Coordinates of C-alpha atoms in Angstrom, one line a residue:
M721 CA 55.1 18.5 170.0
P722 CA 55.9 20.9 167.0
L723 CA 55.6 24.4 167.1
T724 CA 52.2 25.5 166.0
V725 CA 50.6 29.1 165.6
E726 CA 47.1 29.1 166.5
S727 CA 45.4 32.0 165.0
K728 CA 42.5 33.1 162.5
F729 CA 45.1 35.7 160.9
Q730 CA 47.6 34.9 158.4
P731 CA 50.8 36.9 157.8
A732 CA 50.1 39.9 155.3
G733 CA 51.6 42.9 154.1
D734 CA 55.5 42.7 154.4
Q735 CA 55.3 40.0 156.8
P736 CA 55.6 37.0 154.5
K737 CA 58.7 38.2 153.1
A738 CA 60.2 38.9 156.4
I739 CA 59.4 35.4 157.6
R740 CA 61.1 33.9 154.6
E741 CA 64.3 36.2 155.1
I742 CA 64.3 35.6 158.7
V743 CA 64.1 32.0 158.4
K744 CA 66.3 31.6 155.6
S745 CA 69.3 33.5 157.4
F746 CA 69.1 31.2 160.2
Q747 CA 69.0 28.2 158.1
D748 CA 72.2 29.7 156.7
G749 CA 73.9 29.9 159.9
E750 CA 73.7 33.6 160.7
K751 CA 73.3 34.2 164.4
Y752 CA 71.7 37.8 164.3
H753 CA 69.0 39.4 162.5
T754 CA 67.2 42.5 163.6
L755 CA 63.1 43.1 162.9
I756 CA 62.2 46.8 162.9
G757 CA 58.4 48.1 162.4
A758 CA 56.6 50.6 164.3
T759 CA 54.3 50.0 167.5
G760 CA 51.5 47.7 166.4
T761 CA 52.9 46.3 163.2
G762 CA 52.6 43.0 164.0
K763 CA 56.4 42.1 165.2
T764 CA 55.2 39.6 167.7
F765 CA 52.8 37.6 165.5
T766 CA 55.7 37.7 162.6
M767 CA 58.6 36.4 165.4
A768 CA 56.0 33.6 166.1
C769 CA 55.6 32.4 162.6
V770 CA 59.5 32.5 162.8
L771 CA 59.5 30.1 165.6
E772 CA 56.6 27.9 163.9
K773 CA 58.8 27.4 160.7
L774 CA 62.0 26.9 162.5
N775 CA 60.4 24.5 164.9
R776 CA 63.0 25.0 168.0
S777 CA 63.3 26.4 171.4
S778 CA 63.5 29.6 172.3
L779 CA 64.5 31.8 175.1
I780 CA 62.8 35.5 174.6
I781 CA 64.4 38.3 176.5
A782 CA 62.8 41.5 177.6
P783 CA 64.4 44.0 178.9
N784 CA 62.0 44.9 181.8
K785 CA 58.8 42.9 183.5
T786 CA 56.3 44.7 182.0
L787 CA 57.2 44.1 178.5
A788 CA 58.1 40.4 179.4
A789 CA 54.7 40.1 180.5
Q790 CA 52.9 41.6 177.4
L791 CA 55.1 39.7 175.2
Y792 CA 54.0 36.2 177.4
S793 CA 50.4 37.0 176.8
E794 CA 50.6 37.5 173.3
L795 CA 52.5 34.4 172.6
K796 CA 50.6 32.0 175.0
S797 CA 47.5 33.1 173.0
L798 CA 49.6 32.1 169.7
F799 CA 51.0 28.5 171.0
A800 CA 49.6 25.7 173.0
H801 CA 49.5 26.3 176.7
R802 CA 52.4 23.9 177.7
Q803 CA 54.8 25.6 175.1
V804 CA 55.2 29.0 176.5
G805 CA 56.5 29.8 179.9
F806 CA 57.2 32.7 181.9
F807 CA 60.3 33.6 183.9
I808 CA 61.3 36.6 185.6
S809 CA 62.6 38.1 189.1
Y810 CA 59.9 36.9 191.7
Y811 CA 60.6 39.6 194.1
D812 CA 58.1 42.8 194.3
Y813 CA 60.4 44.7 196.6
Y814 CA 63.7 44.2 197.1
Q815 CA 66.2 46.3 199.2
P816 CA 69.7 45.0 199.7
E817 CA 71.6 45.4 202.6
A818 CA 73.4 49.0 202.9
Y819 CA 75.4 50.9 205.5
L820 CA 76.1 54.7 205.0
P821 CA 79.2 55.8 206.8
S822 CA 78.0 59.4 207.6
S823 CA 75.4 58.5 210.2
D824 CA 76.9 55.1 210.9
T825 CA 73.6 53.6 210.0
Y826 CA 72.9 49.9 208.9
I827 CA 70.1 49.1 206.6
A828 CA 69.0 45.2 206.6
K829 CA 68.0 43.5 203.6
D830 CA 64.6 43.4 202.9
S831 CA 62.3 41.9 200.1
S832 CA 58.7 40.3 199.3
I833 CA 58.2 37.5 197.0
N834 CA 55.5 37.2 194.8
D835 CA 54.0 33.9 195.5
D836 CA 52.4 33.7 191.8
I837 CA 55.4 34.4 190.1
E838 CA 57.6 32.0 191.7
K839 CA 54.8 29.6 191.0
M840 CA 55.2 30.2 187.2
R841 CA 59.3 30.1 187.7
H842 CA 58.7 26.6 188.8
Q843 CA 56.2 26.0 185.9
T844 CA 58.6 27.3 183.2
T845 CA 61.8 25.1 184.6
S846 CA 59.7 22.1 184.8
Q847 CA 58.7 22.4 181.0
L848 CA 62.0 22.6 180.0
F849 CA 62.5 19.2 181.7
E850 CA 59.1 17.8 180.3
E851 CA 58.4 19.6 177.0
D852 CA 60.2 19.0 173.4
K853 CA 59.8 22.4 172.4
V854 CA 59.1 25.6 174.3
I855 CA 59.4 28.9 174.5
I856 CA 60.4 30.9 177.4
V857 CA 59.8 34.4 178.0
A858 CA 61.9 35.9 180.3
S859 CA 63.2 39.8 181.7
V860 CA 67.0 40.1 182.1
S861 CA 67.2 38.6 185.5
C862 CA 66.9 35.1 183.9
I863 CA 70.6 34.8 183.6
Y864 CA 70.5 34.7 187.5
G865 CA 69.8 32.2 190.2
L866 CA 68.8 28.8 188.6
G867 CA 72.5 27.3 188.6
S868 CA 73.5 24.4 186.3
P869 CA 70.9 22.0 184.6
E870 CA 72.6 19.3 186.5
T871 CA 72.5 20.7 190.1
Y872 CA 68.4 21.7 189.6
A873 CA 67.4 18.1 188.1
E874 CA 69.3 16.7 191.3
L875 CA 66.7 18.6 193.5
V876 CA 63.6 16.8 191.6
V877 CA 62.2 13.4 193.0
N878 CA 61.2 11.4 190.4
I879 CA 58.2 8.5 190.9
E880 CA 56.4 6.3 189.0
K881 CA 53.2 3.9 189.3
G882 CA 54.6 0.6 190.5
Q883 CA 58.0 1.8 191.4
Q884 CA 59.7 -0.1 194.5
L885 CA 60.0 2.9 197.0
N886 CA 60.7 3.0 200.6
R887 CA 58.2 5.2 202.5
Q888 CA 60.6 6.9 204.8
N889 CA 63.5 7.3 202.1
F890 CA 60.5 9.4 200.0
L891 CA 59.6 11.8 202.6
T892 CA 63.0 12.1 203.7
S893 CA 63.9 13.1 199.7
L894 CA 60.7 15.5 199.8
I895 CA 62.6 17.1 202.9
D896 CA 65.9 17.0 201.4
I897 CA 64.6 19.6 198.3
Q898 CA 62.8 21.9 201.0
Y899 CA 59.3 20.5 200.9
T900 CA 57.6 21.1 204.4
R901 CA 55.2 18.8 206.3
Q902 CA 51.8 20.3 207.1
D903 CA 48.8 18.3 208.8
H904 CA 46.4 20.0 207.4
D905 CA 45.6 22.4 204.3
L906 CA 48.7 21.8 201.8
D907 CA 50.5 25.0 200.7
R908 CA 53.2 24.8 197.4
G909 CA 55.9 22.6 198.0
S910 CA 54.3 20.8 201.3
F911 CA 52.9 17.5 201.8
R912 CA 50.8 15.8 204.3
V913 CA 51.2 12.3 205.4
R914 CA 48.2 9.8 206.8
G915 CA 48.8 6.5 207.0
D916 CA 50.1 4.9 203.8
Q917 CA 48.9 8.1 202.1
V918 CA 51.4 11.0 201.0
D919 CA 49.6 13.9 199.7
L920 CA 51.6 16.7 198.3
L921 CA 51.3 19.9 196.2
P922 CA 54.3 20.5 194.0
S923 CA 56.1 23.8 193.9
Q924 CA 54.6 24.9 190.3
S925 CA 51.2 24.2 191.4
S926 CA 48.5 26.0 193.6
Q927 CA 45.5 23.1 193.0
E928 CA 46.7 20.3 191.5
G929 CA 47.6 18.0 194.0
L930 CA 49.3 14.7 194.2
R931 CA 48.5 11.1 196.1
V932 CA 51.0 8.8 196.7
E933 CA 49.9 5.5 198.3
F934 CA 52.3 2.7 199.6
W935 CA 51.4 -0.5 199.7
G936 CA 54.4 -2.1 201.3
D937 CA 57.4 -0.5 199.7
E938 CA 55.3 -0.2 196.3
I939 CA 53.4 3.0 195.5

């Protein structure tokens, strides 16, 4: 699906010239281009129009979470929902392990993870695998944590309707990627087994669950 800006506005003022020059510079092989403008002059909209004309996946890095959230909100309103992802640190609070020799004090590591942000990180990563063109808005912390695409892909369980699949092997594969078994209500990253039915809630979703029904070794 090509990147398409959805807006009632059209580039105006200096924007058309800026869009043409930036697009041409990248098409000519330039690696860097700087867009300068005061607050409220439409730099994000100009950038969105450049991405539309280049029609290529892009990573947009902001210096902090607040600016990343603002960019994500603006770009999400300009492009289709599944084409814009948000990837920032999921820690609301993080205290690293520390030792103070002067007082012989040990401070244990402590942290608090934001569940909504963690879900959005999983959604964004799945978009990279599933969508043809994506725009990812991230803070500088995006350079940590995920590892290689090959390693991440190994932690994915792929299933298709009519596929030959052993039920026990399927449950084992869910446990291998750290899904937990629940007997009642499902949380993200958990599954429930009731006879030949397996209900699960993917890590990137809080509401849309998935039901896998087995007939022998077929789903």
